[in-house]
Tab-separated table of C-alpha atoms and ligand atoms in Angstrom:
chain	number	residue	atom	x	y	z
A	1	MET	CA	-3.915	41.077	-24.165
A	2	THR	CA	-7.422	42.148	-26.222
A	3	LYS	CA	-8.955	45.195	-24.950
A	4	GLU	CA	-12.151	45.206	-22.958
A	5	LYS	CA	-15.439	47.455	-24.087
A	6	GLY	CA	-15.492	49.930	-21.179
A	7	LYS	CA	-11.351	48.858	-19.549
A	8	ILE	CA	-9.904	51.686	-18.659
A	9	TYR	CA	-5.867	50.714	-19.427
A	10	LEU	CA	-2.761	52.199	-18.184
A	11	SER	CA	-0.709	53.424	-21.050
A	12	SER	CA	-2.252	51.900	-24.333
A	13	PRO	CA	-0.892	52.583	-28.085
A	14	GLN	CA	-2.449	55.229	-29.953
A	15	PHE	CA	-2.222	55.365	-33.882
A	16	THR	CA	-2.471	57.468	-36.590
A	17	GLY	CA	-3.981	54.805	-39.635
A	18	GLU	CA	-0.536	56.550	-41.403
A	19	GLU	CA	1.489	53.520	-39.856
A	20	ILE	CA	-0.839	50.964	-41.979
A	21	GLU	CA	0.280	52.975	-45.050
A	22	PHE	CA	4.417	52.123	-43.670
A	23	VAL	CA	4.038	48.818	-43.028
A	24	GLN	CA	1.826	48.612	-46.623
A	25	ARG	CA	5.280	49.571	-48.513
A	26	ALA	CA	7.329	48.289	-46.816
A	27	LEU	CA	5.248	44.747	-47.591
A	28	ASP	CA	4.562	45.471	-51.360
A	29	GLN	CA	8.975	46.667	-52.152
A	30	GLU	CA	9.212	42.889	-50.383
A	31	ASN	CA	11.412	44.435	-47.793
A	32	ILE	CA	10.481	43.534	-44.532
A	33	ALA	CA	13.520	42.871	-42.726
A	34	THR	CA	16.786	44.741	-41.084
A	35	ASN	CA	17.236	46.525	-44.245
A	36	GLY	CA	15.073	48.555	-45.651
A	37	VAL	CA	15.142	52.059	-45.878
A	38	PHE	CA	13.101	52.774	-43.036
A	39	ILE	CA	15.234	52.129	-40.872
A	40	ARG	CA	17.649	54.503	-41.691
A	41	GLN	CA	14.655	57.028	-42.705
A	42	PHE	CA	13.748	56.415	-38.731
A	43	GLU	CA	17.645	57.298	-37.425
A	44	GLN	CA	17.820	60.440	-38.701
A	45	ALA	CA	14.087	61.351	-37.746
A	46	ILE	CA	15.804	60.886	-33.612
A	47	GLU	CA	19.009	62.679	-34.681
A	48	ASN	CA	16.916	65.215	-36.295
A	49	ARG	CA	14.344	66.321	-33.796
A	50	PHE	CA	16.530	65.799	-30.711
A	51	LYS	CA	19.542	66.490	-31.957
A	52	SER	CA	21.880	63.595	-31.580
A	53	GLN	CA	24.755	63.015	-33.769
A	54	HIS	CA	24.432	59.795	-33.826
A	55	THR	CA	20.960	57.658	-33.514
A	56	VAL	CA	21.296	53.600	-34.067
A	57	ALA	CA	17.868	51.769	-34.298
A	58	LEU	CA	17.378	48.485	-32.769
A	59	ASN	CA	14.961	45.871	-31.319
A	60	SER	CA	14.467	46.726	-27.957
A	61	GLY	CA	15.379	49.016	-24.997
A	62	THR	CA	16.591	45.671	-23.463
A	63	SER	CA	18.743	45.177	-25.784
A	64	SER	CA	20.273	48.901	-26.511
A	65	ILE	CA	21.092	49.231	-22.770
A	66	HIS	CA	22.712	45.896	-23.370
A	67	LEU	CA	25.381	47.373	-26.575
A	68	SER	CA	26.024	50.373	-24.717
A	69	LEU	CA	27.842	48.401	-21.778
A	70	HIS	CA	28.620	45.864	-23.394
A	71	LEU	CA	30.940	49.424	-26.152
A	72	LEU	CA	32.224	50.576	-22.585
A	73	GLY	CA	33.063	47.345	-22.427
A	74	VAL	CA	31.658	45.534	-19.154
A	75	GLY	CA	32.648	42.901	-18.551
A	76	MET	CA	33.172	39.465	-15.412
A	77	GLY	CA	32.800	41.300	-11.880
A	78	ASP	CA	33.084	44.991	-13.361
A	79	GLU	CA	30.706	47.134	-11.743
A	80	VAL	CA	28.151	49.092	-12.658
A	81	ILE	CA	26.091	52.087	-10.798
A	82	CYS	CA	22.429	52.154	-11.194
A	83	GLN	CA	19.611	53.693	-10.226
A	84	THR	CA	17.684	51.173	-7.800
A	85	PHE	CA	14.348	53.278	-8.992
A	86	THR	CA	13.759	51.621	-12.042
A	87	TYR	CA	11.910	48.774	-14.262
A	88	ILE	CA	14.235	45.691	-14.179
A	89	ALA	CA	15.389	46.602	-17.810
A	90	SER	CA	17.478	49.420	-17.453
A	91	THR	CA	19.876	46.292	-14.702
A	92	ASN	CA	19.814	42.432	-16.811
A	93	PRO	CA	21.687	43.226	-19.890
A	94	ILE	CA	24.940	44.674	-16.225
A	95	LEU	CA	24.379	40.751	-15.904
A	96	TYR	CA	24.173	39.413	-18.838
A	97	LEU	CA	27.446	40.892	-19.377
A	98	GLY	CA	29.033	39.119	-16.311
A	99	GLY	CA	29.040	41.935	-13.911
A	100	THR	CA	28.041	43.299	-10.759
A	101	PRO	CA	25.470	45.743	-9.961
A	102	VAL	CA	25.505	48.465	-6.914
A	103	PHE	CA	22.249	50.272	-6.430
A	104	VAL	CA	22.151	54.163	-5.800
A	105	ASP	CA	19.231	56.358	-4.018
A	106	SER	CA	17.053	58.446	-6.191
A	107	GLU	CA	16.653	62.330	-4.866
A	108	GLU	CA	13.878	64.058	-3.565
A	109	SER	CA	13.079	66.367	-6.043
A	110	THR	CA	12.842	63.682	-9.603
A	111	TRP	CA	12.497	60.979	-8.565
A	112	ASN	CA	16.155	59.623	-10.525
A	113	MET	CA	19.497	59.368	-9.368
A	114	CYS	CA	20.479	61.283	-6.255
A	115	PRO	CA	23.701	62.980	-6.540
A	116	GLU	CA	25.129	63.332	-3.773
A	117	LYS	CA	24.925	59.586	-3.090
A	118	LEU	CA	26.152	58.261	-6.384
A	119	GLU	CA	29.489	60.408	-5.404
A	120	GLN	CA	29.567	58.794	-2.458
A	121	THR	CA	29.040	54.961	-3.611
A	122	ILE	CA	31.634	56.199	-6.355
A	123	LYS	CA	34.160	57.802	-3.368
A	124	GLU	CA	33.237	54.356	-1.264
A	125	ARG	CA	33.458	51.851	-4.251
A	126	ILE	CA	37.310	53.674	-5.505
A	127	ALA	CA	38.632	53.584	-1.670
A	128	LYS	CA	37.900	49.734	-2.012
A	129	GLY	CA	40.294	49.322	-5.245
A	130	LYS	CA	37.056	48.885	-7.592
A	131	LYS	CA	36.458	52.031	-10.048
A	132	PRO	CA	33.080	51.719	-11.131
A	133	LYS	CA	33.054	50.725	-15.386
A	134	ALA	CA	29.825	52.493	-15.793
A	135	ILE	CA	26.863	54.862	-14.618
A	136	ILE	CA	23.095	54.184	-15.712
A	137	VAL	CA	20.787	56.562	-15.064
A	138	VAL	CA	16.973	56.546	-15.852
A	139	ASN	CA	14.771	59.485	-16.095
A	140	LEU	CA	11.760	57.569	-14.770
A	141	PHE	CA	7.979	58.501	-16.107
A	142	GLY	CA	9.300	60.814	-18.333
A	143	MET	CA	10.043	63.209	-15.547
A	144	PRO	CA	14.659	64.225	-16.456
A	145	ALA	CA	17.194	63.501	-14.364
A	146	ASN	CA	19.154	65.775	-12.277
A	147	TRP	CA	22.747	65.950	-15.901
A	148	PRO	CA	23.573	68.874	-14.831
A	149	ARG	CA	25.144	67.821	-11.440
A	150	LEU	CA	25.060	64.043	-12.707
A	151	LEU	CA	26.929	64.909	-15.832
A	152	GLU	CA	29.524	66.505	-13.182
A	153	VAL	CA	30.183	63.694	-10.876
A	154	ALA	CA	30.713	61.390	-13.926
A	155	LYS	CA	33.488	63.828	-15.598
A	156	THR	CA	35.246	63.844	-12.321
A	157	TYR	CA	35.545	60.563	-11.349
A	158	ASP	CA	35.942	60.124	-15.521
A	159	ILE	CA	32.889	57.166	-15.907
A	160	PRO	CA	30.869	57.213	-18.194
A	161	LEU	CA	27.107	57.322	-18.054
A	162	VAL	CA	24.928	55.187	-20.366
A	163	GLU	CA	21.354	56.809	-20.184
A	164	ASP	CA	17.985	55.519	-20.357
A	165	ALA	CA	15.308	57.242	-21.855
A	166	ALA	CA	13.336	54.708	-22.199
A	167	GLU	CA	10.622	56.585	-20.996
A	168	SER	CA	11.354	59.641	-21.849
A	169	VAL	CA	10.805	59.872	-24.831
A	170	GLY	CA	10.471	63.722	-25.929
A	171	SER	CA	11.318	65.222	-22.741
A	172	LYS	CA	13.734	67.727	-21.877
A	173	ILE	CA	16.082	70.269	-19.599
A	174	GLY	CA	16.371	73.606	-21.251
A	175	ASP	CA	16.491	72.593	-25.428
A	176	GLN	CA	18.608	69.349	-24.437
A	177	PHE	CA	16.456	66.181	-25.065
A	178	THR	CA	16.669	63.193	-22.669
A	179	GLY	CA	18.825	60.278	-24.539
A	180	THR	CA	21.285	62.992	-25.235
A	181	PHE	CA	23.232	63.423	-21.258
A	182	GLY	CA	24.851	60.288	-21.527
A	183	ASP	CA	27.864	58.873	-23.108
A	184	LEU	CA	25.249	56.493	-24.646
A	185	GLY	CA	21.685	56.805	-24.133
A	186	ILE	CA	18.770	54.541	-24.763
A	187	TYR	CA	15.555	55.476	-26.749
A	188	SER	CA	12.464	52.305	-25.623
A	189	PHE	CA	9.474	51.259	-28.602
A	190	ASN	CA	7.228	48.993	-27.242
A	191	GLY	CA	4.222	48.786	-26.557
A	192	ASN	CA	2.899	50.936	-23.894
A	193	LYS	CA	5.321	53.689	-24.312
A	194	ILE	CA	4.668	57.832	-25.732
A	195	ILE	CA	5.143	56.363	-29.283
A	196	THR	CA	5.376	52.671	-30.520
A	197	THR	CA	6.895	50.881	-33.234
A	198	GLY	CA	5.471	47.291	-31.542
A	199	GLY	CA	8.405	46.372	-29.587
A	200	GLY	CA	11.880	48.709	-30.331
A	201	GLY	CA	14.447	50.616	-29.449
A	202	ALA	CA	17.312	53.230	-29.767
A	203	LEU	CA	20.804	53.802	-29.448
A	204	LEU	CA	21.479	57.850	-29.209
A	205	THR	CA	25.666	58.958	-29.259
A	206	ASN	CA	27.862	61.323	-30.339
A	207	ASN	CA	30.473	59.032	-30.708
A	208	ARG	CA	31.334	57.903	-34.259
A	209	PHE	CA	33.804	55.219	-33.262
A	210	TRP	CA	30.474	53.813	-30.492
A	211	GLU	CA	27.643	53.934	-34.490
A	212	LYS	CA	29.754	51.704	-36.587
A	213	LYS	CA	30.167	48.849	-33.782
A	214	SER	CA	27.371	48.761	-33.223
A	215	ARG	CA	26.155	48.564	-36.193
A	216	TYR	CA	28.613	46.166	-36.233
A	217	LEU	CA	28.089	44.178	-33.278
A	218	SER	CA	23.926	44.238	-33.163
A	219	THR	CA	24.207	42.350	-36.595
A	220	GLN	CA	25.729	39.422	-34.989
A	221	ALA	CA	29.496	40.980	-35.779
A	222	LYS	CA	29.564	40.377	-39.474
A	223	LEU	CA	32.374	41.430	-41.409
A	224	ASP	CA	32.411	42.378	-45.315
A	225	PHE	CA	33.210	39.089	-46.612
A	226	PRO	CA	31.723	37.719	-49.597
A	227	HIS	CA	31.404	34.674	-46.323
A	228	PHE	CA	30.572	34.758	-43.741
A	229	GLU	CA	33.398	36.361	-41.261
A	230	HIS	CA	33.489	36.711	-37.547
A	231	ILE	CA	35.959	37.549	-35.402
A	232	GLU	CA	33.609	38.418	-32.081
A	233	MET	CA	30.545	37.856	-31.231
A	234	GLY	CA	28.388	39.922	-32.065
A	235	PHE	CA	24.125	39.847	-31.460
A	236	ASN	CA	20.489	40.023	-33.148
A	237	TYR	CA	19.661	43.213	-32.482
A	238	LYS	CA	18.504	45.588	-35.362
A	239	MET	CA	15.221	47.436	-35.187
A	240	THR	CA	13.658	46.009	-38.823
A	241	ASN	CA	11.332	47.479	-41.790
A	242	ILE	CA	8.344	47.111	-40.692
A	243	SER	CA	8.896	48.322	-36.866
A	244	ALA	CA	10.989	51.193	-38.511
A	245	GLY	CA	8.321	52.070	-40.382
A	246	ILE	CA	5.961	52.113	-37.758
A	247	GLY	CA	8.030	53.825	-35.728
A	248	LEU	CA	8.274	57.313	-38.203
A	249	ALA	CA	4.275	57.652	-38.125
A	250	GLN	CA	4.310	57.756	-34.724
A	251	LEU	CA	7.227	59.926	-34.881
A	252	ALA	CA	5.703	62.200	-36.431
A	253	VAL	CA	2.886	62.402	-33.997
A	254	LEU	CA	5.181	62.585	-30.991
A	255	GLU	CA	4.625	66.472	-29.860
A	256	ASN	CA	0.706	65.616	-30.079
A	257	ARG	CA	0.986	63.345	-27.581
A	258	ILE	CA	2.976	64.670	-25.323
A	259	GLN	CA	0.748	67.556	-25.186
A	260	LYS	CA	-1.813	64.937	-24.503
A	261	ARG	CA	-0.101	62.981	-21.311
A	262	ARG	CA	0.434	67.034	-19.910
A	263	SER	CA	-2.872	68.306	-19.816
A	264	ILE	CA	-3.685	64.373	-18.382
A	265	TYR	CA	-1.517	65.063	-15.934
A	266	ASP	CA	-2.739	68.752	-15.661
A	267	TYR	CA	-6.362	66.719	-15.584
A	268	TYR	CA	-5.483	65.139	-12.729
A	269	LYS	CA	-3.297	67.479	-10.642
A	270	LEU	CA	-6.727	69.856	-11.056
A	271	ASN	CA	-9.037	67.805	-9.412
A	272	LEU	CA	-7.127	65.795	-6.997
A	273	ALA	CA	-4.277	67.875	-6.011
A	274	SER	CA	-6.226	69.643	-3.723
A	275	LEU	CA	-7.070	66.789	-1.175
A	276	PRO	CA	-4.651	66.154	1.610
A	277	GLY	CA	-2.256	63.976	0.964
A	278	VAL	CA	-2.621	63.465	-2.281
A	279	MET	CA	1.361	65.026	-3.667
A	280	PHE	CA	2.239	65.413	-7.451
A	281	LEU	CA	5.638	65.625	-8.969
A	282	LYS	CA	6.447	68.542	-9.299
A	283	GLU	CA	9.017	69.764	-12.803
A	284	PRO	CA	12.065	71.234	-11.254
A	285	GLU	CA	12.436	74.809	-12.935
A	286	GLY	CA	13.928	74.406	-16.479
A	287	TYR	CA	12.929	70.793	-17.178
A	288	PHE	CA	10.131	69.814	-19.349
A	289	SER	CA	8.981	66.152	-19.004
A	290	ASN	CA	6.410	64.405	-21.699
A	291	ARG	CA	4.284	63.000	-18.611
A	292	TRP	CA	4.530	59.509	-19.757
A	293	LEU	CA	2.848	58.052	-17.068
A	294	THR	CA	1.598	60.435	-14.248
A	295	THR	CA	2.122	59.519	-10.741
A	296	ILE	CA	0.322	60.267	-7.570
A	297	VAL	CA	2.214	59.713	-4.214
A	298	ILE	CA	-0.169	60.241	-0.836
A	299	ASN	CA	0.102	59.910	2.828
A	300	PRO	CA	-2.071	57.159	3.962
A	301	GLU	CA	-2.736	58.878	7.579
A	302	ILE	CA	-3.827	61.774	5.483
A	303	THR	CA	-5.752	60.515	2.776
A	304	GLY	CA	-6.973	57.558	4.957
A	305	PHE	CA	-6.752	54.819	2.873
A	306	GLU	CA	-3.244	53.144	1.306
A	307	VAL	CA	-2.174	52.702	-2.991
A	308	THR	CA	-3.094	49.172	-2.420
A	309	ASP	CA	-6.656	50.152	-1.377
A	310	LEU	CA	-6.525	51.920	-4.383
A	311	ARG	CA	-5.553	50.405	-7.165
A	312	GLU	CA	-8.300	47.249	-6.267
A	313	PHE	CA	-11.286	49.791	-6.590
A	314	LEU	CA	-9.661	50.900	-9.502
A	315	LEU	CA	-9.610	47.248	-10.757
A	316	LYS	CA	-12.968	46.676	-10.209
A	317	ASP	CA	-14.414	48.695	-12.275
A	318	GLY	CA	-12.245	47.816	-14.888
A	319	ILE	CA	-9.802	50.827	-14.369
A	320	GLU	CA	-6.156	49.664	-14.715
A	321	SER	CA	-3.149	51.514	-12.523
A	322	ARG	CA	-0.104	49.776	-11.454
A	323	PHE	CA	2.450	50.837	-8.278
A	324	LEU	CA	5.970	52.974	-9.491
A	325	TRP	CA	8.661	50.806	-9.915
A	326	LYS	CA	9.974	48.244	-7.026
A	327	PRO	CA	13.166	49.467	-6.251
A	328	MET	CA	16.250	47.326	-7.639
A	329	HIS	CA	18.144	46.292	-3.889
A	330	LEU	CA	14.443	45.107	-2.752
A	331	GLN	CA	13.812	43.142	-5.741
A	332	PRO	CA	14.545	39.449	-4.525
A	333	MET	CA	17.024	38.249	-7.373
A	334	TYR	CA	19.540	41.100	-6.382
A	335	LYS	CA	19.292	40.166	-2.086
A	336	GLY	CA	22.906	40.713	-1.552
A	337	ALA	CA	23.497	42.941	-4.306
A	338	SER	CA	25.629	46.784	-2.746
A	339	TYR	CA	23.166	48.876	-1.737
A	340	SER	CA	23.249	52.928	-0.775
A	341	GLY	CA	21.170	55.294	-0.135
A	342	GLY	CA	18.564	55.512	2.650
A	343	ASP	CA	14.205	55.155	1.712
A	344	ILE	CA	13.717	57.311	-1.241
A	345	ALA	CA	13.126	55.458	-3.219
A	346	GLU	CA	11.369	52.337	-1.018
A	347	LYS	CA	8.841	54.995	0.413
A	348	LEU	CA	7.944	55.963	-3.046
A	349	PHE	CA	7.517	52.149	-3.809
A	350	SER	CA	4.918	52.538	-0.584
A	351	ASN	CA	3.488	54.806	-1.377
A	352	GLY	CA	3.338	55.844	-5.089
A	353	ILE	CA	0.933	55.108	-7.905
A	354	CYS	CA	0.309	55.726	-11.538
A	355	LEU	CA	-2.764	56.229	-12.782
A	356	PRO	CA	-3.687	55.743	-16.480
A	357	SER	CA	-2.260	58.276	-18.733
A	358	GLY	CA	-2.826	56.969	-22.743
A	359	SER	CA	-3.010	59.408	-25.063
A	360	GLY	CA	-6.721	58.099	-26.251
A	361	LEU	CA	-7.829	59.135	-22.784
A	362	VAL	CA	-11.550	61.279	-22.477
A	363	GLU	CA	-12.050	63.721	-20.615
A	364	MET	CA	-14.895	61.500	-19.261
A	365	ASP	CA	-12.317	58.101	-18.626
A	366	LEU	CA	-10.674	60.686	-16.191
A	367	ASP	CA	-13.667	61.444	-14.272
A	368	ARG	CA	-14.505	57.751	-13.550
A	369	ILE	CA	-10.579	57.674	-12.792
A	370	ILE	CA	-11.320	60.620	-10.369
A	371	ASN	CA	-14.311	59.277	-8.638
A	372	VAL	CA	-12.824	56.168	-7.537
A	373	VAL	CA	-10.146	58.778	-5.949
A	374	TYR	CA	-12.944	60.804	-3.953
A	375	ARG	CA	-14.684	57.901	-2.889
A	376	LEU	CA	-12.323	56.065	-1.292
A	377	HIS	CA	-10.639	59.661	0.460
A	378	LYS	CA	-11.674	60.443	4.106
A	379	GLU	CA	-11.615	63.742	3.467
A	380	VAL	CA	-14.390	63.509	0.846
A	381	ILE	CA	-17.652	64.114	1.071
A	382	TRP	CA	-18.974	61.836	-1.351
A	383	ASN	CA	-21.362	63.490	-3.488
A	384	SER	CA	-23.719	60.473	-5.934
A	385	GLU	CA	-25.010	63.359	-7.802
A	386	LYS	CA	-20.999	63.936	-9.364
A	387	SER	CA	-20.712	60.143	-9.699
A	388	VAL	CA	-20.378	59.341	-12.943
B	401	PLP	C1	10.104	50.233	-21.283
B	401	PLP	C2	11.874	50.190	-20.445
B	401	PLP	C3	12.653	49.816	-20.565
B	401	PLP	C4	13.354	48.637	-21.123
B	401	PLP	O1	12.190	48.778	-22.780
B	401	PLP	P1	12.625	47.883	-23.709
B	401	PLP	O2	12.332	48.214	-24.978
B	401	PLP	O3	11.030	47.061	-22.948
B	401	PLP	O4	13.259	45.924	-24.339
B	401	PLP	C5	14.241	50.383	-20.022
B	401	PLP	N1	13.971	51.065	-19.234
B	401	PLP	C6	12.864	51.318	-18.796
B	401	PLP	C7	13.044	52.673	-17.190
B	401	PLP	C8	11.729	51.652	-19.044
B	401	PLP	O5	10.865	51.612	-18.610
């Protein structure tokens, strides 16, 4: 997509200028593919920054989830429990392996998987003689899930957890970073995430065996022979040296990007939270969100407009926004999948919207967006002097 002048995008990437130096060095060393020095450096930088014991850099968040489930032995007919409120990349890898997703609703406080619903679902599946093979939990929009409780439940029933931290790089609870709560955790460095390598991902684990195994599987399960010898099926999932170089430059400024995104959230909140019927997702005690995207949920009866109206008005002003993720159990392609929960995810989808949150936005951009909300809100006396 070519950028249009004057347009405000949902989550544009932001570069420091250092990226090009890494790319140039990769070119100079004639090492742009999947075994250059930046790859291991990037992995080590991730290990140090987020205190993960082992990290394997891969070519996307989706492939990292696929590999995680493969390592856990998910296969034909196996059930995998997954948060319904997520982007489809979290759940499609279950299908790649011939598994069956079982969707679970969110809780109000984090918008992520409800621990009580999870436990109830596990009990039901076990009662039917089908113990789930794995659980996928997501930290949506940057907000950490309720890890203390989720880990308790997973441990009680001895089911491994995959943590989809694609949107929550740098988020934490206390001192522990998201991506390190699950048995396996994944990051995404796709184009509109908080930091980007163009396309890319990482698999994090404290299990040395899984680290070794994922390196091997991500390079077509090639055995160390003079000829190419294979005893099992692998994948071509490695990150390239160019991407890893860009990642090194991006990771160095993550702290700044998080601060910027958090200040964008604060600015929206300062200007919009006092409007009747407009709600913001707060951090529970001890939680720290990278605020990848600022989201609001409205009560249309009070605001006098729906999120569909807001999206259209923003668009007319050249401003991109996005509805919250449509729950997986409502997706046509997952029709008939089993779902356990109420209407929390459904309501968030109906009444929620993501506002532009890119770290490159300036106050004038945010005022433009805020003014559109004011213009629509029935309780705001529109003051034309405020319009930009
Ligand atoms: C972006 C994203 C992914 C997938 O990452 P890719 O790198 O795009 O494959 C997975 N899960 C969630 C929740 C995401 O937002």
